[in-house]
GROMACS .gro file of C-alpha atoms in nm:
model
  473
    1MET     CA    1  -5.137   0.964   1.727
    2ASN     CA    2  -5.172   0.788   1.393
    3VAL     CA    3  -4.849   0.602   1.315
    4ALA     CA    4  -4.833   0.308   1.076
    5LEU     CA    5  -4.698   0.020   1.279
    6THR     CA    6  -4.443  -0.223   1.138
    7PRO     CA    7  -4.511  -0.585   1.235
    8THR     CA    8  -4.256  -0.732   1.478
    9LEU     CA    9  -4.120  -1.059   1.340
   10LEU     CA   10  -3.812  -1.143   1.547
   11PRO     CA   11  -3.628  -0.974   1.835
   12HIS     CA   12  -3.297  -0.804   1.772
   13ILE     CA   13  -3.047  -1.053   1.911
   14ASP     CA   14  -2.704  -0.918   2.007
   15VAL     CA   15  -2.563  -1.169   2.254
   16GLN     CA   16  -2.243  -1.051   2.416
   17PRO     CA   17  -2.013  -1.313   2.569
   18THR     CA   18  -2.011  -1.322   2.947
   19PRO     CA   19  -1.657  -1.263   3.077
   20PRO     CA   20  -1.515  -1.580   3.235
   21GLU     CA   21  -1.404  -1.370   3.531
   22ALA     CA   22  -1.766  -1.283   3.604
   23LEU     CA   23  -1.866  -1.649   3.610
   24VAL     CA   24  -1.570  -1.727   3.838
   25ALA     CA   25  -1.679  -1.451   4.077
   26LEU     CA   26  -2.041  -1.573   4.073
   27GLN     CA   27  -1.926  -1.931   4.134
   28ALA     CA   28  -1.714  -1.821   4.429
   29ARG     CA   29  -2.007  -1.634   4.585
   30PHE     CA   30  -2.293  -1.871   4.507
   31GLY     CA   31  -2.147  -2.220   4.477
   32ALA     CA   32  -2.430  -2.468   4.419
   33GLN     CA   33  -2.673  -2.178   4.372
   34LEU     CA   34  -2.510  -2.111   4.032
   35SER     CA   35  -2.578  -2.337   3.736
   36THR     CA   36  -2.427  -2.340   3.389
   37ALA     CA   37  -2.593  -2.670   3.292
   38TRP     CA   38  -2.748  -2.654   2.947
   39ALA     CA   39  -3.086  -2.789   3.058
   40VAL     CA   40  -3.116  -2.529   3.336
   41ARG     CA   41  -3.005  -2.246   3.109
   42GLU     CA   42  -3.244  -2.354   2.836
   43GLN     CA   43  -3.535  -2.362   3.081
   44HIS     CA   44  -3.456  -2.004   3.182
   45GLY     CA   45  -3.412  -1.891   2.823
   46ARG     CA   46  -3.771  -1.938   2.707
   47ASP     CA   47  -4.119  -1.826   2.804
   48GLU     CA   48  -4.470  -1.857   2.661
   49SER     CA   49  -4.404  -1.610   2.379
   50ALA     CA   50  -4.388  -1.705   2.012
   51PHE     CA   51  -4.017  -1.620   1.990
   52THR     CA   52  -3.787  -1.913   1.920
   53HIS     CA   53  -3.416  -1.970   1.852
   54VAL     CA   54  -3.294  -1.717   2.110
   55PRO     CA   55  -2.977  -1.840   2.288
   56PRO     CA   56  -3.017  -1.911   2.661
   57PRO     CA   57  -2.841  -1.711   2.934
   58ALA     CA   58  -2.480  -1.795   3.015
   59ALA     CA   59  -2.569  -1.899   3.371
   60VAL     CA   60  -2.852  -1.909   3.622
   61VAL     CA   61  -2.821  -1.778   3.980
   62PHE     CA   62  -3.082  -1.911   4.225
   63ALA     CA   63  -3.126  -1.631   4.477
   64GLU     CA   64  -3.252  -1.720   4.825
   65SER     CA   65  -3.237  -1.380   4.996
   66THR     CA   66  -3.224  -1.008   4.935
   67GLN     CA   67  -2.851  -1.024   5.000
   68ASP     CA   68  -2.814  -1.286   4.727
   69VAL     CA   69  -2.989  -1.058   4.478
   70ALA     CA   70  -2.780  -0.757   4.579
   71ASP     CA   71  -2.452  -0.952   4.554
   72ALA     CA   72  -2.543  -1.099   4.216
   73VAL     CA   73  -2.622  -0.755   4.078
   74ARG     CA   74  -2.301  -0.606   4.219
   75ILE     CA   75  -2.091  -0.875   4.053
   76ALA     CA   76  -2.281  -0.834   3.728
   77ALA     CA   77  -2.232  -0.456   3.740
   78GLN     CA   78  -1.858  -0.500   3.795
   79TRP     CA   79  -1.832  -0.694   3.468
   80ARG     CA   80  -2.121  -0.520   3.287
   81VAL     CA   81  -2.311  -0.847   3.257
   82PRO     CA   82  -2.686  -0.832   3.183
   83VAL     CA   83  -2.919  -0.958   3.458
   84ILE     CA   84  -3.264  -1.096   3.373
   85PRO     CA   85  -3.502  -1.153   3.667
   86PHE     CA   86  -3.691  -1.485   3.646
   87GLY     CA   87  -4.001  -1.595   3.840
   88VAL     CA   88  -4.194  -1.891   3.698
   89GLY     CA   89  -4.144  -1.827   3.326
   90SER     CA   90  -4.507  -1.756   3.233
   91SER     CA   91  -4.458  -1.422   3.053
   92LEU     CA   92  -4.599  -1.387   2.703
   93GLU     CA   93  -4.397  -1.109   2.540
   94GLY     CA   94  -4.038  -1.233   2.557
   95GLN     CA   95  -3.949  -1.058   2.883
   96LEU     CA   96  -3.725  -1.346   2.995
   97LEU     CA   97  -3.524  -1.400   2.678
   98ALA     CA   98  -3.148  -1.337   2.690
   99VAL     CA   99  -3.127  -1.129   2.372
  100ARG     CA  100  -2.813  -0.956   2.505
  101GLY     CA  101  -2.673  -1.258   2.686
  102GLY     CA  102  -2.592  -1.242   3.057
  103ILE     CA  103  -2.734  -1.429   3.355
  104SER     CA  104  -3.082  -1.526   3.464
  105LEU     CA  105  -3.153  -1.436   3.828
  106ASP     CA  106  -3.411  -1.687   3.949
  107VAL     CA  107  -3.603  -1.567   4.257
  108SER     CA  108  -3.842  -1.864   4.279
  109ARG     CA  109  -3.672  -1.986   4.600
  110MET     CA  110  -3.760  -1.652   4.762
  111ASN     CA  111  -4.110  -1.781   4.829
  112GLN     CA  112  -4.195  -1.681   5.186
  113VAL     CA  113  -4.501  -1.490   5.301
  114LEU     CA  114  -4.313  -1.248   5.526
  115ALA     CA  115  -4.603  -1.087   5.711
  116VAL     CA  116  -4.981  -1.070   5.705
  117HIS     CA  117  -5.151  -0.775   5.873
  118ALA     CA  118  -5.511  -0.893   5.862
  119ASP     CA  119  -5.652  -0.587   6.040
  120ASP     CA  120  -5.487  -0.360   5.784
  121LEU     CA  121  -5.575  -0.587   5.490
  122THR     CA  122  -5.212  -0.612   5.373
  123ALA     CA  123  -4.949  -0.881   5.322
  124THR     CA  124  -4.579  -0.862   5.249
  125VAL     CA  125  -4.430  -1.141   5.041
  126GLN     CA  126  -4.108  -1.234   4.868
  127PRO     CA  127  -4.118  -1.216   4.487
  128GLY     CA  128  -4.127  -1.593   4.432
  129VAL     CA  129  -4.457  -1.637   4.616
  130THR     CA  130  -4.728  -1.730   4.365
  131ARG     CA  131  -5.082  -1.594   4.375
  132LYS     CA  132  -5.224  -1.936   4.466
  133GLN     CA  133  -4.969  -1.977   4.745
  134LEU     CA  134  -5.062  -1.639   4.891
  135ASN     CA  135  -5.434  -1.713   4.878
  136GLU     CA  136  -5.381  -2.050   5.045
  137ALA     CA  137  -5.186  -1.878   5.324
  138ILE     CA  138  -5.459  -1.622   5.401
  139LYS     CA  139  -5.788  -1.800   5.335
  140HIS     CA  140  -5.822  -1.907   5.701
  141LEU     CA  141  -5.831  -1.536   5.787
  142GLY     CA  142  -6.129  -1.479   5.558
  143LEU     CA  143  -5.913  -1.282   5.315
  144PHE     CA  144  -5.802  -1.315   4.955
  145PHE     CA  145  -5.574  -1.152   4.698
  146PRO     CA  146  -5.785  -1.086   4.387
  147ILE     CA  147  -5.537  -1.035   4.103
  148ASP     CA  148  -5.577  -1.341   3.884
  149PRO     CA  149  -5.393  -1.344   3.549
  150GLY     CA  150  -5.479  -1.710   3.491
  151ALA     CA  151  -5.137  -1.871   3.520
  152ASP     CA  152  -5.010  -1.934   3.874
  153ALA     CA  153  -4.769  -1.648   3.824
  154SER     CA  154  -4.531  -1.519   4.088
  155ILE     CA  155  -4.618  -1.198   4.271
  156GLY     CA  156  -4.283  -1.056   4.158
  157GLY     CA  157  -4.356  -1.126   3.794
  158MET     CA  158  -4.709  -0.993   3.826
  159THR     CA  159  -4.571  -0.672   3.977
  160ALA     CA  160  -4.309  -0.644   3.705
  161THR     CA  161  -4.567  -0.663   3.425
  162ARG     CA  162  -4.843  -0.468   3.605
  163ALA     CA  163  -5.065  -0.775   3.567
  164SER     CA  164  -5.440  -0.785   3.602
  165GLY     CA  165  -5.674  -1.064   3.489
  166THR     CA  166  -6.025  -1.185   3.545
  167ASN     CA  167  -6.102  -0.985   3.861
  168ALA     CA  168  -5.967  -0.652   3.739
  169VAL     CA  169  -6.307  -0.511   3.647
  170ARG     CA  170  -6.391  -0.491   4.019
  171TYR     CA  171  -6.061  -0.504   4.208
  172GLY     CA  172  -5.820  -0.328   3.972
  173THR     CA  173  -5.473  -0.433   3.857
  174MET     CA  174  -5.135  -0.471   4.027
  175ARG     CA  175  -5.095  -0.094   3.986
  176ASP     CA  176  -5.385  -0.049   4.228
  177ASN     CA  177  -5.288  -0.326   4.469
  178VAL     CA  178  -4.915  -0.286   4.534
  179LEU     CA  179  -4.852  -0.056   4.831
  180ALA     CA  180  -4.478  -0.089   4.890
  181LEU     CA  181  -4.166  -0.252   4.750
  182GLU     CA  182  -3.817  -0.356   4.849
  183VAL     CA  183  -3.599  -0.319   4.539
  184VAL     CA  184  -3.238  -0.398   4.451
  185THR     CA  185  -3.109  -0.126   4.220
  186ALA     CA  186  -2.867  -0.162   3.929
  187ARG     CA  187  -2.583  -0.076   4.169
  188GLY     CA  188  -2.679  -0.352   4.409
  189ASP     CA  189  -2.823  -0.112   4.667
  190VAL     CA  190  -3.141  -0.206   4.854
  191ILE     CA  191  -3.413   0.060   4.866
  192ARG     CA  192  -3.771   0.067   4.994
  193THR     CA  193  -4.064   0.249   4.839
  194GLY     CA  194  -4.409   0.312   4.981
  195THR     CA  195  -4.560   0.208   5.314
  196ARG     CA  196  -4.850  -0.001   5.444
  197ALA     CA  197  -5.059   0.312   5.479
  198ARG     CA  198  -5.346   0.348   5.233
  199LYS     CA  199  -5.213   0.674   5.092
  200SER     CA  200  -4.914   0.904   5.097
  201SER     CA  201  -4.812   1.241   4.956
  202ALA     CA  202  -4.444   1.196   5.042
  203GLY     CA  203  -4.216   1.258   4.746
  204TYR     CA  204  -4.220   1.092   4.407
  205ASP     CA  205  -4.433   0.780   4.371
  206LEU     CA  206  -4.147   0.536   4.315
  207THR     CA  207  -4.367   0.236   4.382
  208ARG     CA  208  -4.580   0.312   4.075
  209LEU     CA  209  -4.262   0.377   3.874
  210PHE     CA  210  -4.128   0.029   3.946
  211VAL     CA  211  -4.461  -0.152   3.904
  212GLY     CA  212  -4.474  -0.246   3.537
  213SER     CA  213  -4.103  -0.181   3.469
  214GLU     CA  214  -4.047  -0.544   3.361
  215GLY     CA  215  -3.715  -0.586   3.540
  216THR     CA  216  -3.552  -0.293   3.360
  217LEU     CA  217  -3.525  -0.054   3.657
  218GLY     CA  218  -3.475  -0.278   3.960
  219ILE     CA  219  -3.532  -0.627   4.101
  220PHE     CA  220  -3.805  -0.681   4.359
  221THR     CA  221  -3.716  -0.865   4.678
  222ALA     CA  222  -4.030  -0.789   4.884
  223ILE     CA  223  -4.376  -0.670   4.784
  224THR     CA  224  -4.657  -0.539   5.004
  225VAL     CA  225  -5.003  -0.592   4.854
  226ARG     CA  226  -5.363  -0.514   4.942
  227LEU     CA  227  -5.592  -0.793   5.060
  228TYR     CA  228  -5.971  -0.809   5.055
  229PRO     CA  229  -6.236  -0.982   5.268
  230LEU     CA  230  -6.377  -1.294   5.110
  231PRO     CA  231  -6.723  -1.202   4.980
  232GLU     CA  232  -7.020  -1.327   5.178
  233ALA     CA  233  -7.181  -1.472   4.866
  234VAL     CA  234  -7.032  -1.572   4.531
  235SER     CA  235  -7.215  -1.699   4.226
  236ALA     CA  236  -7.089  -1.771   3.874
  237ALA     CA  237  -7.295  -1.791   3.556
  238VAL     CA  238  -7.248  -1.865   3.188
  239CYS     CA  239  -7.459  -1.708   2.916
  240SER     CA  240  -7.445  -1.796   2.545
  241PHE     CA  241  -7.514  -1.542   2.270
  242PRO     CA  242  -7.596  -1.553   1.900
  243SER     CA  243  -7.280  -1.358   1.815
  244VAL     CA  244  -6.962  -1.214   1.962
  245ASP     CA  245  -7.104  -0.867   1.901
  246ALA     CA  246  -7.413  -0.943   2.113
  247ALA     CA  247  -7.195  -1.066   2.400
  248VAL     CA  248  -6.972  -0.759   2.384
  249ARG     CA  249  -7.264  -0.516   2.370
  250THR     CA  250  -7.411  -0.685   2.676
  251THR     CA  251  -7.082  -0.627   2.855
  252MET     CA  252  -7.080  -0.262   2.757
  253ALA     CA  253  -7.431  -0.220   2.898
  254ILE     CA  254  -7.331  -0.392   3.225
  255ILE     CA  255  -7.037  -0.157   3.281
  256GLN     CA  256  -7.214   0.158   3.166
  257MET     CA  257  -7.500   0.086   3.410
  258GLY     CA  258  -7.250   0.057   3.695
  259VAL     CA  259  -7.325  -0.305   3.788
  260PRO     CA  260  -7.038  -0.404   4.026
  261ILE     CA  261  -6.972  -0.735   3.852
  262ALA     CA  262  -6.658  -0.913   3.977
  263ARG     CA  263  -6.568  -1.103   3.659
  264CYS     CA  264  -6.690  -1.076   3.301
  265GLU     CA  265  -6.502  -1.294   3.052
  266LEU     CA  266  -6.567  -1.338   2.680
  267LEU     CA  267  -6.499  -1.662   2.490
  268ASP     CA  268  -6.577  -1.704   2.123
  269ALA     CA  269  -6.718  -2.031   1.985
  270ARG     CA  270  -6.372  -2.158   1.884
  271THR     CA  271  -6.243  -2.109   2.235
  272VAL     CA  272  -6.545  -2.277   2.393
  273ARG     CA  273  -6.494  -2.574   2.161
  274ALA     CA  274  -6.127  -2.601   2.259
  275VAL     CA  275  -6.208  -2.564   2.630
  276ASN     CA  276  -6.472  -2.838   2.608
  277ALA     CA  277  -6.220  -3.076   2.452
  278HIS     CA  278  -5.940  -2.984   2.694
  279SER     CA  279  -6.137  -2.975   3.019
  280LYS     CA  280  -6.410  -3.230   2.938
  281LEU     CA  281  -6.692  -2.976   2.970
  282GLY     CA  282  -7.024  -2.964   2.790
  283LEU     CA  283  -7.063  -2.591   2.737
  284ARG     CA  284  -7.275  -2.474   2.445
  285GLU     CA  285  -7.032  -2.401   2.161
  286ALA     CA  286  -7.138  -2.046   2.093
  287PRO     CA  287  -7.000  -1.704   2.195
  288MET     CA  288  -7.022  -1.687   2.572
  289LEU     CA  289  -6.987  -1.460   2.872
  290LEU     CA  290  -6.855  -1.622   3.188
  291MET     CA  291  -6.946  -1.402   3.485
  292GLU     CA  292  -6.908  -1.392   3.861
  293PHE     CA  293  -7.094  -1.186   4.120
  294HIS     CA  294  -6.964  -1.099   4.470
  295GLY     CA  295  -7.141  -0.944   4.767
  296SER     CA  296  -7.423  -1.017   5.010
  297PRO     CA  297  -7.681  -1.278   4.901
  298ALA     CA  298  -7.928  -0.999   4.824
  299SER     CA  299  -7.680  -0.790   4.623
  300VAL     CA  300  -7.559  -1.093   4.428
  301ARG     CA  301  -7.917  -1.179   4.339
  302GLU     CA  302  -7.987  -0.818   4.234
  303GLN     CA  303  -7.672  -0.802   4.018
  304ALA     CA  304  -7.756  -1.131   3.849
  305GLU     CA  305  -8.114  -1.029   3.774
  306THR     CA  306  -7.999  -0.700   3.622
  307VAL     CA  307  -7.735  -0.866   3.406
  308GLN     CA  308  -7.969  -1.141   3.290
  309ALA     CA  309  -8.220  -0.879   3.178
  310LEU     CA  310  -7.948  -0.697   2.983
  311ALA     CA  311  -7.834  -1.024   2.826
  312HIS     CA  312  -8.190  -1.104   2.712
  313GLU     CA  313  -8.206  -0.768   2.536
  314HIS     CA  314  -7.913  -0.881   2.319
  315GLY     CA  315  -8.035  -1.233   2.252
  316GLY     CA  316  -7.855  -1.402   2.541
  317GLN     CA  317  -7.990  -1.730   2.674
  318ASP     CA  318  -8.095  -1.795   3.033
  319PHE     CA  319  -7.798  -1.822   3.268
  320GLY     CA  320  -7.639  -2.153   3.354
  321TRP     CA  321  -7.531  -2.134   3.717
  322ALA     CA  322  -7.226  -2.266   3.902
  323THR     CA  323  -7.316  -2.214   4.266
  324THR     CA  324  -7.089  -2.454   4.457
  325PRO     CA  325  -6.718  -2.381   4.508
  326GLU     CA  326  -6.632  -2.699   4.318
  327GLU     CA  327  -6.841  -2.601   4.016
  328ARG     CA  328  -6.698  -2.249   4.013
  329THR     CA  329  -6.342  -2.378   4.043
  330ARG     CA  330  -6.393  -2.617   3.754
  331LEU     CA  331  -6.539  -2.344   3.536
  332TRP     CA  332  -6.270  -2.088   3.609
  333THR     CA  333  -5.992  -2.344   3.578
  334ALA     CA  334  -6.125  -2.422   3.232
  335ARG     CA  335  -6.123  -2.049   3.147
  336HIS     CA  336  -5.769  -2.011   3.273
  337ASN     CA  337  -5.662  -2.306   3.059
  338ALA     CA  338  -5.819  -2.157   2.745
  339TYR     CA  339  -5.479  -2.051   2.610
  340PHE     CA  340  -5.336  -2.403   2.647
  341ALA     CA  341  -5.657  -2.559   2.518
  342ALA     CA  342  -5.636  -2.347   2.204
  343VAL     CA  343  -5.266  -2.422   2.151
  344GLN     CA  344  -5.335  -2.796   2.183
  345SER     CA  345  -5.602  -2.766   1.913
  346ARG     CA  346  -5.318  -2.721   1.662
  347PRO     CA  347  -5.035  -2.954   1.768
  348GLY     CA  348  -4.688  -2.807   1.733
  349CYS     CA  349  -4.808  -2.448   1.692
  350ARG     CA  350  -4.695  -2.134   1.870
  351CYS     CA  351  -4.933  -1.856   1.966
  352ILE     CA  352  -4.893  -1.488   1.884
  353THR     CA  353  -5.118  -1.314   2.133
  354THR     CA  354  -5.263  -0.965   2.121
  355ASP     CA  355  -5.335  -0.768   2.434
  356ALA     CA  356  -5.522  -0.453   2.344
  357CYS     CA  357  -5.734  -0.260   2.592
  358VAL     CA  358  -5.977   0.005   2.470
  359PRO     CA  359  -6.231   0.246   2.618
  360ILE     CA  360  -6.546   0.048   2.697
  361SER     CA  361  -6.748   0.251   2.444
  362GLN     CA  362  -6.517   0.128   2.167
  363LEU     CA  363  -6.515  -0.239   2.264
  364ALA     CA  364  -6.774  -0.379   2.022
  365GLU     CA  365  -6.627  -0.196   1.722
  366GLN     CA  366  -6.270  -0.302   1.800
  367VAL     CA  367  -6.350  -0.667   1.871
  368GLY     CA  368  -6.566  -0.684   1.560
  369ALA     CA  369  -6.290  -0.546   1.338
  370ALA     CA  370  -6.034  -0.788   1.484
  371VAL     CA  371  -6.262  -1.087   1.425
  372ALA     CA  372  -6.344  -0.980   1.069
  373GLU     CA  373  -5.977  -0.940   0.979
  374ALA     CA  374  -5.880  -1.273   1.134
  375ASP     CA  375  -6.159  -1.453   0.948
  376ALA     CA  376  -6.048  -1.297   0.620
  377ALA     CA  377  -5.683  -1.392   0.680
  378GLY     CA  378  -5.766  -1.761   0.718
  379LEU     CA  379  -5.534  -1.822   1.014
  380PRO     CA  380  -5.651  -2.039   1.305
  381TYR     CA  381  -5.724  -1.812   1.600
  382PHE     CA  382  -5.912  -1.785   1.926
  383LEU     CA  383  -6.067  -1.491   2.111
  384VAL     CA  384  -6.089  -1.435   2.485
  385GLY     CA  385  -6.120  -1.117   2.683
  386HIS     CA  386  -6.146  -0.956   3.024
  387VAL     CA  387  -6.408  -0.751   2.847
  388GLY     CA  388  -6.545  -0.595   3.164
  389ASP     CA  389  -6.248  -0.358   3.156
  390GLY     CA  390  -6.210  -0.335   2.778
  391ASN     CA  391  -5.921  -0.584   2.750
  392PHE     CA  392  -5.934  -0.854   2.481
  393HIS     CA  393  -5.693  -1.107   2.333
  394MET     CA  394  -5.674  -1.256   1.987
  395GLY     CA  395  -5.446  -1.559   1.975
  396TYR     CA  396  -5.314  -1.646   1.628
  397LEU     CA  397  -5.199  -2.009   1.610
  398ILE     CA  398  -4.903  -2.033   1.374
  399ASP     CA  399  -4.658  -2.292   1.252
  400PRO     CA  400  -4.337  -2.156   1.408
  401ASP     CA  401  -4.135  -2.266   1.103
  402ASP     CA  402  -4.367  -2.099   0.851
  403ASP     CA  403  -4.243  -1.743   0.797
  404ALA     CA  404  -4.547  -1.654   0.589
  405GLU     CA  405  -4.789  -1.750   0.869
  406ARG     CA  406  -4.584  -1.559   1.123
  407ALA     CA  407  -4.581  -1.251   0.902
  408ARG     CA  408  -4.957  -1.273   0.847
  409ALA     CA  409  -5.022  -1.303   1.222
  410GLU     CA  410  -4.791  -1.012   1.304
  411ALA     CA  411  -4.964  -0.797   1.042
  412LEU     CA  412  -5.302  -0.877   1.200
  413ASN     CA  413  -5.158  -0.791   1.541
  414ALA     CA  414  -5.015  -0.460   1.418
  415ALA     CA  415  -5.345  -0.359   1.259
  416LEU     CA  416  -5.540  -0.446   1.574
  417VAL     CA  417  -5.301  -0.245   1.792
  418GLN     CA  418  -5.311   0.052   1.556
  419ARG     CA  419  -5.690   0.063   1.577
  420ALA     CA  420  -5.677   0.037   1.957
  421ILE     CA  421  -5.430   0.325   1.986
  422ASP     CA  422  -5.625   0.539   1.740
  423CYS     CA  423  -5.944   0.507   1.949
  424GLY     CA  424  -5.771   0.602   2.276
  425GLY     CA  425  -5.665   0.255   2.391
  426THR     CA  426  -5.336   0.083   2.463
  427CYS     CA  427  -5.118  -0.180   2.299
  428THR     CA  428  -5.106  -0.386   2.619
  429GLY     CA  429  -5.358  -0.412   2.898
  430GLU     CA  430  -5.169  -0.664   3.108
  431HIS     CA  431  -4.896  -0.867   2.933
  432GLY     CA  432  -4.641  -0.586   2.921
  433VAL     CA  433  -4.414  -0.465   2.640
  434GLY     CA  434  -4.121  -0.705   2.660
  435LEU     CA  435  -3.970  -0.760   2.316
  436HIS     CA  436  -4.286  -0.785   2.116
  437LYS     CA  437  -4.449  -0.447   2.170
  438MET     CA  438  -4.159  -0.202   2.166
  439ALA     CA  439  -4.262  -0.044   1.835
  440PHE     CA  440  -4.621  -0.033   1.958
  441LEU     CA  441  -4.514   0.150   2.276
  442HIS     CA  442  -4.349   0.417   2.063
  443ALA     CA  443  -4.663   0.459   1.857
  444GLU     CA  444  -4.873   0.487   2.172
  445VAL     CA  445  -4.672   0.734   2.381
  446GLY     CA  446  -4.477   0.931   2.120
  447ASP     CA  447  -4.121   1.059   2.096
  448GLY     CA  448  -4.127   1.289   2.397
  449ALA     CA  449  -4.262   1.039   2.649
  450LEU     CA  450  -4.035   0.764   2.517
  451ALA     CA  451  -3.732   0.992   2.552
  452LEU     CA  452  -3.832   1.062   2.913
  453MET     CA  453  -3.864   0.688   2.981
  454ARG     CA  454  -3.517   0.635   2.836
  455ALA     CA  455  -3.379   0.912   3.058
  456ILE     CA  456  -3.529   0.742   3.365
  457LYS     CA  457  -3.379   0.409   3.256
  458ALA     CA  458  -3.037   0.571   3.205
  459ALA     CA  459  -3.052   0.740   3.547
  460LEU     CA  460  -3.149   0.423   3.735
  461ASP     CA  461  -2.943   0.178   3.527
  462PRO     CA  462  -2.652   0.373   3.374
  463LEU     CA  463  -2.466   0.056   3.269
  464GLY     CA  464  -2.775  -0.087   3.103
  465ILE     CA  465  -2.747  -0.427   3.273
  466LEU     CA  466  -3.107  -0.475   3.394
  467ASN     CA  467  -3.300  -0.682   3.139
  468PRO     CA  468  -3.150  -0.498   2.841
  469GLY     CA  469  -3.316  -0.507   2.501
  470LYS     CA  470  -3.667  -0.499   2.648
  471VAL     CA  471  -3.937  -0.229   2.661
  472LEU     CA  472  -3.734   0.069   2.536
  473ALA     CA  473  -3.451  -0.064   2.318
   0.00000   0.00000   0.00000
C-alpha cells in the first residue's frame, strides 16, 4: 500500500472530567492505595515519548492483587472512567498518557514470581515483575528469560507492547514467548487464556490477541512465559566498520547464511561517541556491530570465525572480545544506555524515535536512505538497531519548544516509515503504536484490517474505557 503519511505532531487531547462520585467510590474501596496527589499523578502522566503538556490522570490506583484490578475496572466501568495500565513508565510512544483523562492503574506492586516450572521451562509472574527481577529469581536454576528491550521494563508492559530487543534475532519476541495470560476484561471479569503446554489447537488464540494490545483490550494480572537454559558458553565481540552500510551488509550476510547469532546490534559513530562519554568506554568512534554468540565452546568459536570472515569481506576490523561476565555486562549496559547517552549529548532535548522493521534483504537500502535524509535535514540524531532481525531506530534530538524542529523530525519519521511499509516492513518492530503511530498503522494495514481491529475493540471494550485514544482512535 502506498499512502502518503502525515507527520504526527501532537496527540489529540480530549480530557473528560472524572465524576467525583467515581473518585469517592475508588477512595472507599482502596483507601491509601488511591492517590490524587499532584506529584504522583504527574509521575504517572508521562513516559519516555516526546509528547509534552498532556494533563496527568485524575487519580492513581496502586493495585496489589487481581481482585484490586477487577474492582478498579468495575468501578471505572460504572462511571465510564478511562483506565490506563501503568508498569514502570518506560514506554516510548505515549501509551501511558491520559489524553482522555481517567485513572492510572499502577500494577508495579504486583511483583511476585508466582511459579517456576524448571522442568517445563516456564514461569508465571505478576505483571509488575521486571525482566531483571525474573532473571535474578531463576539464574540459580541455570535458566534465563531472554527478552531484553534495554530498559528494566515490567513483564506486563513488555507483553502489552509485544516487546523484543537485543536477543530477538535468536529467541524471538514476546509474541513467541508468552504462553498464557490472566486478564481482567473491561467488565471487570477475570479470564485465562492459553496453558503451559507448548502448543494448542483449542479455539481462538486469545493469548496472541492480547499480546501487543497496549492495554486497550484487557489488563494483565498474570503472565506465563517461556524460559531457556543458560548457554554453556557466551562470548561478546565488537567490530568497527568504515561505514554504516558496510556494517549493515555484514549483518545481512550473517542472517542469510543462517549463523545462529544471539545478538547483533548496530551503533553509528555518533552513538558510539555518546556511549563513550556516558559510560566511560574507549570504543573506536566508528560505525560498529556489537555481537554475542551462545552455544557450546566449539559452536561459539565456529560462529565467531564465520562472522569475522564475513566482516573482513566488508572492511570490518578484527574483533575486540569481551569474554568475562563483567566485561560483557559493562558492554551491554552501555548499549542499553545508548538512548540516554544520546539524549544527554543535547541537554534539555526530547527524542523522537523511529522503530521501523524491514525484510532483511531491504535493510541496507532502508538504513542508508534514513541516514542520508537525516544528514540533509541537519538535525542532531543517533542510529541504533537490532539489525539482526531488520529492526532499526533513528532518534531525532529536538528542542521540545521548537515547533520547526519537531515538524522536521516528524517529517523525517513519516518518510522513513513510508519507505519501510512500501518495501514490506512495519511501522513498529517493538515499541508499539501508542499515540505516535496511529496514522502509520492505518497506512500499514489498510481500511479493512483497521475496521476489524475496531470491531474487536468494540466487542471487548464496548464502553471504550481501556486506554482510550491509543492505537486505533
